[in-house]
Each structure stands twice: as structure tokens, then as C-alpha cells.
CSV table of N, CA, C and O in Angstrom, one decimal:
chain,number,residue,atom,x,y,z
C,549,UNK,N,5.6,4.7,14.4
C,549,UNK,CA,6.2,3.6,14.0
C,549,UNK,C,5.5,2.8,12.8
C,549,UNK,O,6.7,2.6,12.2
C,550,UNK,N,4.4,3.2,12.9
C,550,UNK,CA,3.6,2.4,11.4
C,550,UNK,C,4.2,2.6,10.5
C,550,UNK,O,4.8,2.2,9.3
C,551,UNK,N,4.3,4.4,10.9
C,551,UNK,CA,4.6,5.5,9.5
C,551,UNK,C,5.7,5.0,8.6
C,551,UNK,O,5.8,5.2,7.7
C,552,UNK,N,7.0,5.1,9.8
C,552,UNK,CA,7.9,4.8,9.7
C,552,UNK,C,8.4,3.4,9.1
C,552,UNK,O,9.3,3.7,7.7
C,553,UNK,N,7.8,2.2,9.2
C,553,UNK,CA,7.7,1.1,7.9
C,553,UNK,C,7.3,1.3,7.1
C,553,UNK,O,7.4,1.2,5.9
C,554,UNK,N,6.2,2.1,6.9
C,554,UNK,CA,5.5,2.4,5.5
C,554,UNK,C,6.6,3.3,4.6
C,554,UNK,O,6.9,3.2,3.2
C,555,UNK,N,7.4,4.1,5.3
C,555,UNK,CA,7.9,5.3,4.9
C,555,UNK,C,9.2,4.3,3.9
C,555,UNK,O,10.1,5.1,3.1
C,556,UNK,N,9.7,3.3,5.3
C,556,UNK,CA,10.6,2.6,4.5
C,556,UNK,C,10.6,2.0,3.2
C,556,UNK,O,11.1,1.9,2.1
C,557,UNK,N,9.5,1.4,3.6
C,557,UNK,CA,8.8,0.8,2.1
C,557,UNK,C,8.8,0.8,1.0
C,557,UNK,O,9.5,1.0,0.0
C,558,UNK,N,8.3,2.7,1.1
C,558,UNK,CA,7.6,3.2,0.1
C,558,UNK,C,9.5,3.9,-0.4
C,558,UNK,O,9.8,4.4,-1.9
C,559,UNK,N,10.4,3.9,0.5
C,559,UNK,CA,11.3,4.6,0.3
C,559,UNK,C,12.6,4.0,-0.4
C,559,UNK,O,13.9,4.7,-1.0
C,560,UNK,N,12.6,2.3,-0.4
C,560,UNK,CA,13.5,1.5,-1.3
C,560,UNK,C,14.0,2.2,-2.6
C,560,UNK,O,13.0,2.5,-3.3
C,561,UNK,N,14.8,1.6,-3.1
C,561,UNK,CA,15.3,1.7,-4.7
C,561,UNK,C,13.9,1.3,-5.5
C,561,UNK,O,14.1,1.8,-6.9
C,562,UNK,N,13.2,0.1,-4.8
C,562,UNK,CA,12.3,0.0,-6.3
C,562,UNK,C,11.1,0.5,-6.5
C,562,UNK,O,10.7,0.6,-7.4
C,563,UNK,N,10.9,1.8,-5.6
C,563,UNK,CA,9.8,2.2,-6.2
C,563,UNK,C,10.2,3.3,-7.5
C,563,UNK,O,9.5,3.4,-8.2
C,564,UNK,N,11.2,4.0,-7.1
C,564,UNK,CA,11.2,4.7,-8.2
C,564,UNK,C,11.9,4.2,-9.4
C,564,UNK,O,11.1,4.6,-10.6
C,565,UNK,N,12.4,3.1,-9.8
C,565,UNK,CA,12.6,2.2,-10.9
C,565,UNK,C,11.2,1.6,-10.9
C,565,UNK,O,10.6,2.0,-12.5
C,566,UNK,N,10.0,1.3,-10.2
C,566,UNK,CA,9.1,0.1,-10.5
C,566,UNK,C,8.0,1.3,-11.6
C,566,UNK,O,7.8,1.1,-12.8
C,567,UNK,N,8.1,2.9,-10.8
C,567,UNK,CA,7.5,4.0,-11.2
C,567,UNK,C,7.7,4.4,-12.6
C,567,UNK,O,7.2,4.3,-13.9
C,568,UNK,N,9.0,4.5,-13.5
C,568,UNK,CA,9.9,4.3,-14.9
C,568,UNK,C,9.5,3.2,-15.6
C,568,UNK,O,9.5,3.6,-16.1
C,569,UNK,N,9.4,2.0,-14.9
C,569,UNK,CA,8.8,0.9,-15.9
C,569,UNK,C,7.2,1.1,-16.0
C,569,UNK,O,7.1,1.0,-17.2
C,570,UNK,N,6.5,1.6,-15.0
C,570,UNK,CA,5.1,1.7,-15.5
C,570,UNK,C,5.0,2.8,-16.3
C,570,UNK,O,4.0,2.6,-17.1
C,571,UNK,N,5.3,3.5,-16.5
C,571,UNK,CA,5.4,4.9,-17.2
C,571,UNK,C,6.0,4.8,-18.6
C,571,UNK,O,6.5,6.0,-19.3
C,572,UNK,N,6.8,3.3,-18.4
C,572,UNK,CA,7.6,3.1,-19.9
C,572,UNK,C,8.9,4.4,-20.0
C,572,UNK,O,9.2,5.0,-21.4
C,573,UNK,N,9.5,5.1,-18.6
C,573,UNK,CA,10.3,5.9,-19.1
C,573,UNK,C,11.9,4.8,-19.3
C,573,UNK,O,12.7,5.5,-19.6
C,574,UNK,N,11.7,3.4,-19.3
C,574,UNK,CA,12.9,2.9,-19.1
C,574,UNK,C,12.4,1.5,-19.6
C,574,UNK,O,11.0,1.4,-19.4
C,575,UNK,N,12.7,0.9,-20.3
C,575,UNK,CA,12.3,-0.6,-21.2
C,575,UNK,C,12.5,-1.4,-20.1
C,575,UNK,O,13.7,-1.5,-19.4
C,576,UNK,N,11.6,-2.0,-20.0
C,576,UNK,CA,11.6,-3.1,-19.0
C,576,UNK,C,10.1,-4.0,-19.0
C,576,UNK,O,9.1,-3.5,-19.3
C,577,UNK,N,10.6,-5.2,-18.7
C,577,UNK,CA,9.1,-6.4,-19.0
C,577,UNK,C,8.9,-5.8,-17.8
C,577,UNK,O,9.2,-5.9,-16.3
C,578,UNK,N,7.5,-5.2,-17.2
C,578,UNK,CA,6.7,-5.0,-16.0
C,578,UNK,C,6.4,-5.8,-15.3
C,578,UNK,O,6.9,-5.9,-13.9
C,579,UNK,N,6.0,-7.0,-15.5
C,579,UNK,CA,5.6,-8.3,-15.1
C,579,UNK,C,6.9,-9.0,-13.7
C,579,UNK,O,6.8,-9.5,-12.9
C,580,UNK,N,7.9,-9.1,-15.3
C,580,UNK,CA,9.2,-9.7,-14.8
C,580,UNK,C,10.1,-8.6,-13.5
C,580,UNK,O,10.3,-9.1,-12.1
C,581,UNK,N,9.6,-7.4,-13.9
C,581,UNK,CA,10.6,-6.1,-12.8
C,581,UNK,C,9.6,-6.5,-11.3
C,581,UNK,O,9.9,-6.5,-10.4
C,582,UNK,N,8.3,-6.7,-11.3
C,582,UNK,CA,7.0,-6.7,-10.7
C,582,UNK,C,7.4,-8.0,-9.3
C,582,UNK,O,7.4,-7.9,-8.4
C,583,UNK,N,7.5,-8.8,-10.6
C,583,UNK,CA,7.6,-10.1,-9.2
C,583,UNK,C,9.4,-10.3,-9.1
C,583,UNK,O,9.7,-10.8,-7.9
C,584,UNK,N,10.2,-9.9,-9.8
C,584,UNK,CA,11.7,-10.1,-9.3
C,584,UNK,C,12.0,-8.9,-8.3
C,584,UNK,O,12.8,-9.5,-7.5
C,585,UNK,N,11.4,-7.9,-8.3
C,585,UNK,CA,12.0,-6.4,-6.9
C,585,UNK,C,10.9,-6.0,-6.4
C,585,UNK,O,11.0,-6.1,-5.3
C,586,UNK,N,9.5,-5.6,-6.8
C,586,UNK,CA,8.8,-5.5,-5.7
C,586,UNK,C,8.2,-6.5,-5.2
C,586,UNK,O,8.1,-6.5,-3.7
C,587,UNK,N,7.6,-7.6,-5.5
C,587,UNK,CA,7.1,-9.1,-4.3
C,587,UNK,C,8.2,-9.0,-3.6
C,587,UNK,O,7.5,-9.1,-2.0
C,588,UNK,N,9.7,-9.6,-3.4
C,588,UNK,CA,10.1,-9.4,-2.4
C,588,UNK,C,10.1,-8.3,-1.5
C,588,UNK,O,10.3,-8.4,-0.2
C,589,UNK,N,10.0,-7.0,-1.8
C,589,UNK,CA,9.7,-5.5,-1.2
C,589,UNK,C,8.5,-6.3,-0.3
C,589,UNK,O,8.1,-6.2,0.9
C,590,UNK,N,7.3,-6.3,-0.7
C,590,UNK,CA,6.2,-6.5,0.0
C,590,UNK,C,6.2,-7.9,1.0
C,590,UNK,O,6.2,-7.6,1.8
C,591,UNK,N,6.7,-8.7,0.4
C,591,UNK,CA,7.1,-9.7,1.4
C,591,UNK,C,8.2,-9.8,2.6
C,591,UNK,O,7.9,-10.6,3.3
C,592,UNK,N,8.6,-8.7,2.9
C,592,UNK,CA,9.6,-8.4,3.9
C,592,UNK,C,8.6,-7.4,4.4
C,592,UNK,O,8.8,-7.3,5.9
C,593,UNK,N,7.8,-6.1,3.8
C,593,UNK,CA,7.1,-5.4,5.1
C,593,UNK,C,5.7,-5.6,5.1
C,593,UNK,O,5.2,-5.1,6.1
C,594,UNK,N,4.8,-6.2,4.0
C,594,UNK,CA,3.9,-6.3,4.6
C,594,UNK,C,3.5,-7.4,5.6
C,594,UNK,O,2.4,-7.1,6.6
C,595,UNK,N,4.4,-8.4,6.0
C,595,UNK,CA,3.7,-9.3,7.5
C,595,UNK,C,3.9,-8.2,8.5
C,595,UNK,O,3.2,-8.6,9.3
C,596,UNK,N,4.9,-6.9,8.8
C,596,UNK,CA,5.0,-6.3,9.8
C,596,UNK,C,4.0,-5.3,9.9
C,596,UNK,O,3.3,-5.0,11.4
C,597,UNK,N,3.1,-5.0,8.6
C,597,UNK,CA,1.9,-4.2,8.7
C,597,UNK,C,0.6,-5.1,9.2
C,597,UNK,O,-0.1,-4.4,10.0
C,598,UNK,N,0.6,-6.1,8.6
C,598,UNK,CA,-0.5,-7.1,9.5
C,598,UNK,C,-0.1,-7.8,10.7
C,598,UNK,O,-1.2,-7.4,10.9
C,599,UNK,N,1.1,-7.4,11.1
C,599,UNK,CA,1.4,-7.6,12.3
C,599,UNK,C,0.7,-6.9,13.5
C,599,UNK,O,0.0,-6.6,14.8
C,600,UNK,N,0.6,-5.1,12.9
C,600,UNK,CA,0.8,-4.2,13.8
C,600,UNK,C,-0.8,-4.2,13.3
C,600,UNK,O,-1.5,-3.8,14.5
C,601,UNK,N,-1.5,-4.6,12.7
C,601,UNK,CA,-3.2,-4.4,12.4
C,601,UNK,C,-3.4,-5.5,13.5
C,601,UNK,O,-4.5,-5.2,14.0
C,602,UNK,N,-3.0,-6.5,13.5
C,602,UNK,CA,-3.3,-7.7,14.6
C,602,UNK,C,-3.5,-7.1,15.9
C,602,UNK,O,-4.2,-7.7,16.9
C,603,UNK,N,-2.3,-6.7,16.0
C,603,UNK,CA,-1.8,-6.0,17.7
C,603,UNK,C,-3.0,-5.3,18.3
C,603,UNK,O,-3.0,-5.2,19.9
C,604,UNK,N,-4.0,-4.8,17.3
C,604,UNK,CA,-4.7,-3.7,18.0
C,604,UNK,C,-5.8,-4.6,18.3
C,604,UNK,O,-6.4,-3.7,17.8
C,605,UNK,N,-6.0,-5.6,18.5
C,605,UNK,CA,-7.6,-6.1,19.2
C,605,UNK,C,-8.2,-6.8,18.0
C,605,UNK,O,-9.2,-7.1,18.3
C,606,UNK,N,-7.8,-6.9,16.7
C,606,UNK,CA,-8.3,-7.1,15.3
C,606,UNK,C,-9.5,-6.0,15.4
C,606,UNK,O,-10.3,-6.6,14.5
C,607,UNK,N,-9.4,-5.4,15.4
C,607,UNK,CA,-10.2,-4.2,14.8
C,607,UNK,C,-10.2,-3.9,13.7
C,607,UNK,O,-11.1,-2.8,13.0
C,608,UNK,N,-9.2,-4.1,12.8
C,608,UNK,CA,-9.1,-3.2,11.5
C,608,UNK,C,-8.4,-2.0,11.1
C,608,UNK,O,-7.7,-1.5,10.2
C,609,UNK,N,-8.1,-1.7,12.0
C,609,UNK,CA,-7.2,-0.3,12.4
C,609,UNK,C,-5.7,-0.3,13.3
C,609,UNK,O,-5.6,-1.5,14.2
C,610,UNK,N,-4.5,0.3,13.1
C,610,UNK,CA,-3.9,0.7,14.0
C,610,UNK,C,-3.5,1.0,15.4
C,610,UNK,O,-2.8,0.4,16.3
C,611,UNK,N,-4.7,1.6,15.2
C,611,UNK,CA,-4.3,2.6,17.2
C,611,UNK,C,-5.6,3.0,17.2
C,611,UNK,O,-6.6,3.1,16.3
C,612,UNK,N,-6.4,2.5,18.4
C,612,UNK,CA,-7.7,2.8,18.9
C,612,UNK,C,-8.8,1.9,17.8
C,612,UNK,O,-8.7,1.4,16.9
C,613,UNK,N,-10.0,2.8,18.1
C,613,UNK,CA,-11.1,2.4,17.3
C,613,UNK,C,-11.6,3.3,16.2
C,613,UNK,O,-12.3,3.5,15.9
C,614,UNK,N,-10.6,4.2,16.0
C,614,UNK,CA,-11.0,5.7,14.7
C,614,UNK,C,-9.9,5.4,13.8
C,614,UNK,O,-8.8,5.3,14.2
C,615,UNK,N,-10.5,6.1,12.6
C,615,UNK,CA,-8.8,6.1,11.6
C,615,UNK,C,-8.4,6.8,11.9
C,615,UNK,O,-8.7,7.7,12.5
C,616,UNK,N,-7.6,6.8,11.6
C,616,UNK,CA,-5.9,7.9,11.8
C,616,UNK,C,-5.4,8.2,10.5
C,616,UNK,O,-5.8,7.2,9.8
C,617,UNK,N,-4.4,9.3,10.3
C,617,UNK,CA,-3.8,9.7,9.5
C,617,UNK,C,-3.0,8.2,8.9
C,617,UNK,O,-2.3,8.0,7.5
C,618,UNK,N,-2.5,7.2,9.7
C,618,UNK,CA,-1.9,6.4,9.4
C,618,UNK,C,-2.4,5.6,8.8
C,618,UNK,O,-1.4,4.7,8.1
C,619,UNK,N,-3.6,5.1,9.3
C,619,UNK,CA,-4.3,4.2,8.3
C,619,UNK,C,-4.9,4.3,6.8
C,619,UNK,O,-4.7,3.5,6.1
C,620,UNK,N,-5.0,6.0,7.0
C,620,UNK,CA,-4.9,6.2,5.5
C,620,UNK,C,-4.3,6.1,4.6
C,620,UNK,O,-3.9,5.8,3.2
C,621,UNK,N,-2.8,6.9,5.2
C,621,UNK,CA,-1.4,6.8,4.8
C,621,UNK,C,-1.1,5.4,4.2
C,621,UNK,O,-0.4,4.9,3.1
C,622,UNK,N,-1.4,3.9,4.7
C,622,UNK,CA,-1.1,2.4,5.0
C,622,UNK,C,-2.1,2.2,3.4
C,622,UNK,O,-1.8,1.3,2.2
C,623,UNK,N,-3.7,2.6,3.6
C,623,UNK,CA,-4.4,1.7,2.7
C,623,UNK,C,-4.3,3.0,1.5
C,623,UNK,O,-3.9,1.9,0.2
C,624,UNK,N,-3.5,3.9,1.2
C,624,UNK,CA,-3.1,4.7,-0.1
C,624,UNK,C,-2.1,3.6,-0.6
C,624,UNK,O,-1.8,3.5,-2.0
C,625,UNK,N,-0.5,3.7,0.3
C,625,UNK,CA,0.4,3.2,-0.2
C,625,UNK,C,-0.3,1.6,-0.7
C,625,UNK,O,0.3,1.3,-1.6
C,626,UNK,N,-0.3,1.0,0.1
C,626,UNK,CA,-1.0,-0.2,0.1
C,626,UNK,C,-1.9,-1.0,-1.6
C,626,UNK,O,-1.6,-1.3,-2.3
C,627,UNK,N,-2.4,0.1,-1.7
C,627,UNK,CA,-3.8,-0.1,-2.6
C,627,UNK,C,-2.8,0.5,-4.3
C,627,UNK,O,-3.5,-0.3,-4.7
C,628,UNK,N,-1.6,1.1,-4.2
C,628,UNK,CA,-1.0,1.3,-5.5
C,628,UNK,C,-0.6,-0.2,-6.1
C,628,UNK,O,-0.6,-0.3,-7.0
C,629,UNK,N,-0.1,-0.8,-5.2
C,629,UNK,CA,0.5,-2.2,-5.4
C,629,UNK,C,-0.9,-2.8,-6.0
C,629,UNK,O,-0.5,-4.2,-7.1
C,630,UNK,N,-1.9,-2.9,-5.4
C,630,UNK,CA,-3.0,-3.9,-6.7
C,630,UNK,C,-3.3,-3.2,-7.6
C,630,UNK,O,-3.1,-3.1,-8.6
C,631,UNK,N,-3.2,-1.7,-7.8
C,631,UNK,CA,-3.9,-1.0,-8.5
C,631,UNK,C,-2.6,-0.7,-9.9
C,631,UNK,O,-2.9,-1.1,-11.1
C,632,UNK,N,-1.4,-0.7,-9.6
C,632,UNK,CA,-0.3,-0.4,-10.3
C,632,UNK,C,0.1,-2.0,-10.9
C,632,UNK,O,1.5,-1.8,-11.6
C,633,UNK,N,0.1,-3.1,-9.2
C,633,UNK,CA,1.4,-4.3,-9.7
C,633,UNK,C,0.1,-5.5,-10.0
C,633,UNK,O,0.8,-6.1,-11.0
C,634,UNK,N,-0.5,-5.7,-9.1
C,634,UNK,CA,-1.1,-6.8,-9.3
C,634,UNK,C,-2.5,-6.7,-8.8
C,634,UNK,O,-2.5,-6.5,-7.1
C,635,UNK,N,-3.6,-7.3,-9.0
C,635,UNK,CA,-4.7,-7.8,-8.7
C,635,UNK,C,-4.8,-8.5,-7.2
C,635,UNK,O,-5.1,-7.8,-6.1
C,636,UNK,N,-4.3,-9.5,-7.5
C,636,UNK,CA,-3.5,-10.2,-6.0
C,636,UNK,C,-1.8,-9.9,-5.7
C,636,UNK,O,-2.1,-10.8,-4.5
C,637,UNK,N,-1.6,-9.2,-5.6
C,637,UNK,CA,-0.9,-8.5,-4.8
C,637,UNK,C,-0.9,-8.6,-3.1
C,637,UNK,O,0.5,-8.8,-2.5
C,638,UNK,N,-1.9,-8.8,-2.4
C,638,UNK,CA,-2.1,-8.5,-1.3
C,638,UNK,C,-2.7,-9.5,-0.9
C,638,UNK,O,-3.3,-9.7,0.6
C,639,UNK,N,-3.2,-10.9,-1.4
C,639,UNK,CA,-4.2,-11.8,-1.1
C,639,UNK,C,-3.4,-12.4,0.4
C,639,UNK,O,-4.4,-13.1,1.0
C,640,UNK,N,-1.9,-12.1,0.3
C,640,UNK,CA,-2.1,-13.4,2.0
C,640,UNK,C,-2.1,-11.8,2.9
C,640,UNK,O,-1.7,-12.7,4.0
C,641,UNK,N,-2.3,-11.2,2.7
C,641,UNK,CA,-2.4,-10.4,3.6
C,641,UNK,C,-3.9,-9.5,3.8
C,641,UNK,O,-4.1,-8.3,3.3
C,642,UNK,N,-4.7,-10.4,4.6
C,642,UNK,CA,-6.5,-9.8,4.9
C,642,UNK,C,-6.5,-8.5,5.5
C,642,UNK,O,-7.6,-8.1,5.0
C,643,UNK,N,-5.5,-8.4,6.1
C,643,UNK,CA,-5.9,-7.5,7.2
C,643,UNK,C,-5.2,-6.4,6.5
C,643,UNK,O,-6.3,-4.9,7.0
C,644,UNK,N,-4.3,-6.4,5.9
C,644,UNK,CA,-4.2,-5.0,5.2
C,644,UNK,C,-4.9,-5.1,3.9
C,644,UNK,O,-5.8,-3.5,3.9
C,645,UNK,N,-5.7,-5.5,3.8
C,645,UNK,CA,-6.7,-5.8,2.7
C,645,UNK,C,-8.3,-5.4,3.2
C,645,UNK,O,-8.8,-4.6,2.4
C,646,UNK,N,-8.4,-5.5,4.3
C,646,UNK,CA,-9.7,-4.9,5.1
C,646,UNK,C,-9.6,-3.8,5.1
C,646,UNK,O,-10.2,-3.0,5.2
C,647,UNK,N,-8.3,-3.2,6.0
C,647,UNK,CA,-8.0,-1.8,6.0
C,647,UNK,C,-7.8,-0.8,4.7
C,647,UNK,O,-8.6,0.5,4.9
C,648,UNK,N,-7.7,-1.5,3.8
C,648,UNK,CA,-7.8,-0.5,2.5
C,648,UNK,C,-9.5,-0.7,1.9
C,648,UNK,O,-9.6,0.7,1.9
C,649,UNK,N,-10.1,-1.5,2.0
C,649,UNK,CA,-11.1,-1.5,2.2
C,649,UNK,C,-12.6,-0.5,3.0
C,649,UNK,O,-13.0,0.0,2.8
C,650,UNK,N,-11.8,-0.8,4.8
C,650,UNK,CA,-12.7,0.0,5.5
C,650,UNK,C,-12.4,1.5,4.9
C,650,UNK,O,-13.0,2.3,5.3
C,651,UNK,N,-11.0,1.9,4.4
C,651,UNK,CA,-10.7,3.7,4.7
C,651,UNK,C,-11.2,4.0,3.6
C,651,UNK,O,-11.7,5.1,3.4
C,652,UNK,N,-11.2,3.3,2.1
C,652,UNK,CA,-12.0,3.8,1.2
C,652,UNK,C,-13.4,3.4,1.0
C,652,UNK,O,-13.8,4.1,0.2
C,653,UNK,N,-13.7,2.7,1.9
C,653,UNK,CA,-15.5,2.9,2.3
C,653,UNK,C,-16.0,4.2,3.0
C,653,UNK,O,-16.7,3.9,3.1
C,654,UNK,N,-14.9,4.7,3.5
C,654,UNK,CA,-15.4,5.9,4.4
C,654,UNK,C,-16.3,6.9,4.1
C,654,UNK,O,-15.5,6.9,3.1
C,655,UNK,N,-17.3,7.3,4.2
C,655,UNK,CA,-17.6,8.4,3.6
C,655,UNK,C,-17.3,9.7,2.5
C,655,UNK,O,-16.8,9.8,2.1
C,656,UNK,N,-16.5,10.4,4.1
C,656,UNK,CA,-16.0,11.2,3.5
C,656,UNK,C,-14.3,10.5,2.7
C,656,UNK,O,-14.2,11.8,1.4
C,657,UNK,N,-14.0,9.8,2.6
C,657,UNK,CA,-12.6,9.8,1.8
C,657,UNK,C,-13.5,8.9,0.6
C,657,UNK,O,-12.7,9.2,-0.7
C,658,UNK,N,-14.2,8.4,1.0
C,658,UNK,CA,-15.0,7.3,-0.5
C,658,UNK,C,-15.2,9.5,-2.1
C,658,UNK,O,-15.6,8.8,-2.8
C,659,UNK,N,-15.9,9.9,-1.1
C,659,UNK,CA,-16.5,11.3,-1.8
C,659,UNK,C,-15.4,11.8,-2.4
C,659,UNK,O,-15.3,12.3,-3.7
C,660,UNK,N,-14.2,11.9,-1.7
C,660,UNK,CA,-12.8,12.7,-2.0
C,660,UNK,C,-12.2,11.9,-3.2
C,660,UNK,O,-12.1,12.4,-4.1
C,661,UNK,N,-12.2,10.6,-2.6
C,661,UNK,CA,-12.1,10.0,-4.3
C,661,UNK,C,-12.2,9.5,-5.3
C,661,UNK,O,-11.8,9.7,-6.4
C,662,UNK,N,-13.7,9.6,-5.5
C,662,UNK,CA,-14.6,9.6,-6.5
C,662,UNK,C,-14.2,10.9,-7.1
C,662,UNK,O,-14.4,10.8,-8.6
C,663,UNK,N,-14.1,11.9,-6.5
C,663,UNK,CA,-13.9,13.2,-6.9
C,663,UNK,C,-12.7,13.7,-7.6
C,663,UNK,O,-12.1,14.7,-8.2
C,664,UNK,N,-11.8,13.4,-7.4
C,664,UNK,CA,-10.0,13.5,-7.6
C,664,UNK,C,-9.7,12.9,-8.5
C,664,UNK,O,-10.0,12.6,-9.1
C,665,UNK,N,-8.9,13.4,-9.1
C,665,UNK,CA,-8.2,13.7,-10.8
C,665,UNK,C,-7.2,12.0,-10.4
C,665,UNK,O,-6.5,12.2,-9.4
C,666,UNK,N,-7.3,11.5,-11.6
C,666,UNK,CA,-6.6,10.2,-11.5
C,666,UNK,C,-5.1,10.5,-11.4
C,666,UNK,O,-4.5,11.3,-12.1
C,667,UNK,N,-4.1,10.1,-10.3
C,667,UNK,CA,-2.5,10.4,-10.5
C,667,UNK,C,-2.1,9.2,-10.8
C,667,UNK,O,-2.2,8.4,-10.2
C,668,UNK,N,-1.2,9.5,-11.2
C,668,UNK,CA,0.1,8.0,-11.4
C,668,UNK,C,0.8,7.5,-10.2
C,668,UNK,O,0.8,8.5,-9.0
C,669,UNK,N,1.0,6.6,-9.9
C,669,UNK,CA,2.1,6.4,-8.6
C,669,UNK,C,2.8,7.1,-8.1
C,669,UNK,O,2.2,7.4,-7.0
């Protein structure tokens, strides 16, 4: 269910448009587009994800006490909002930020991310 929420967040119309704005394939003001189009989507979906994180006993994961693919999926998805949108994109969602930090500091993931090629949004 959590993955479906994240997938719905990603599959809305804003993502392809934001990617085009980011990589200058369409002419648009990135900051204006981000504030008017992306921020409302964050405000719609991030509270749901934050709630799911809280409902699991506030241990920082969605299910149980070990990282799952859904934790990785969420961390990767939401981290892109910070990387490509705004450094403060998720400041109102401390549990999502903690999840991102936890996932990207997992030894195996940290090693992989350090070695992978940089990819666009």
C-alpha cells in the first residue's frame, strides 16, 4: 500500500513536466514551476508517508525493524525532491528525512551510491 502511494505521487502529471523543466527541454522558470506545481504534490502525499512511518512504532521504517525495498523506494524517491527541487523540500516531514538518512547511510547502500554514476531525476 505504501509503495502504491509513492507510485501515485510519482505518476502524477507534474513529474514528466518537472523533468523537462529541470533539463531545459521546455522553457519555464524552475523555481516558479516547483512552487506552483511540485510543492502542492508534496503537501498532498508527504503527510501520508509521514503518517505511515509514525504508525510503525516510530522506529523509522515502514514495516518491522529491518529495511525493506519500500523503505529504499521511498528514500530514493523523496531524496530527489531535495536534490533537484529544494534543499528544504521535506523540512516539514522529519520522519521522511530520517528515513532518507537511514537508508543512504546503510553500509551496502552507501557503498553502492558512492560508486554509481550520476543519473538525472
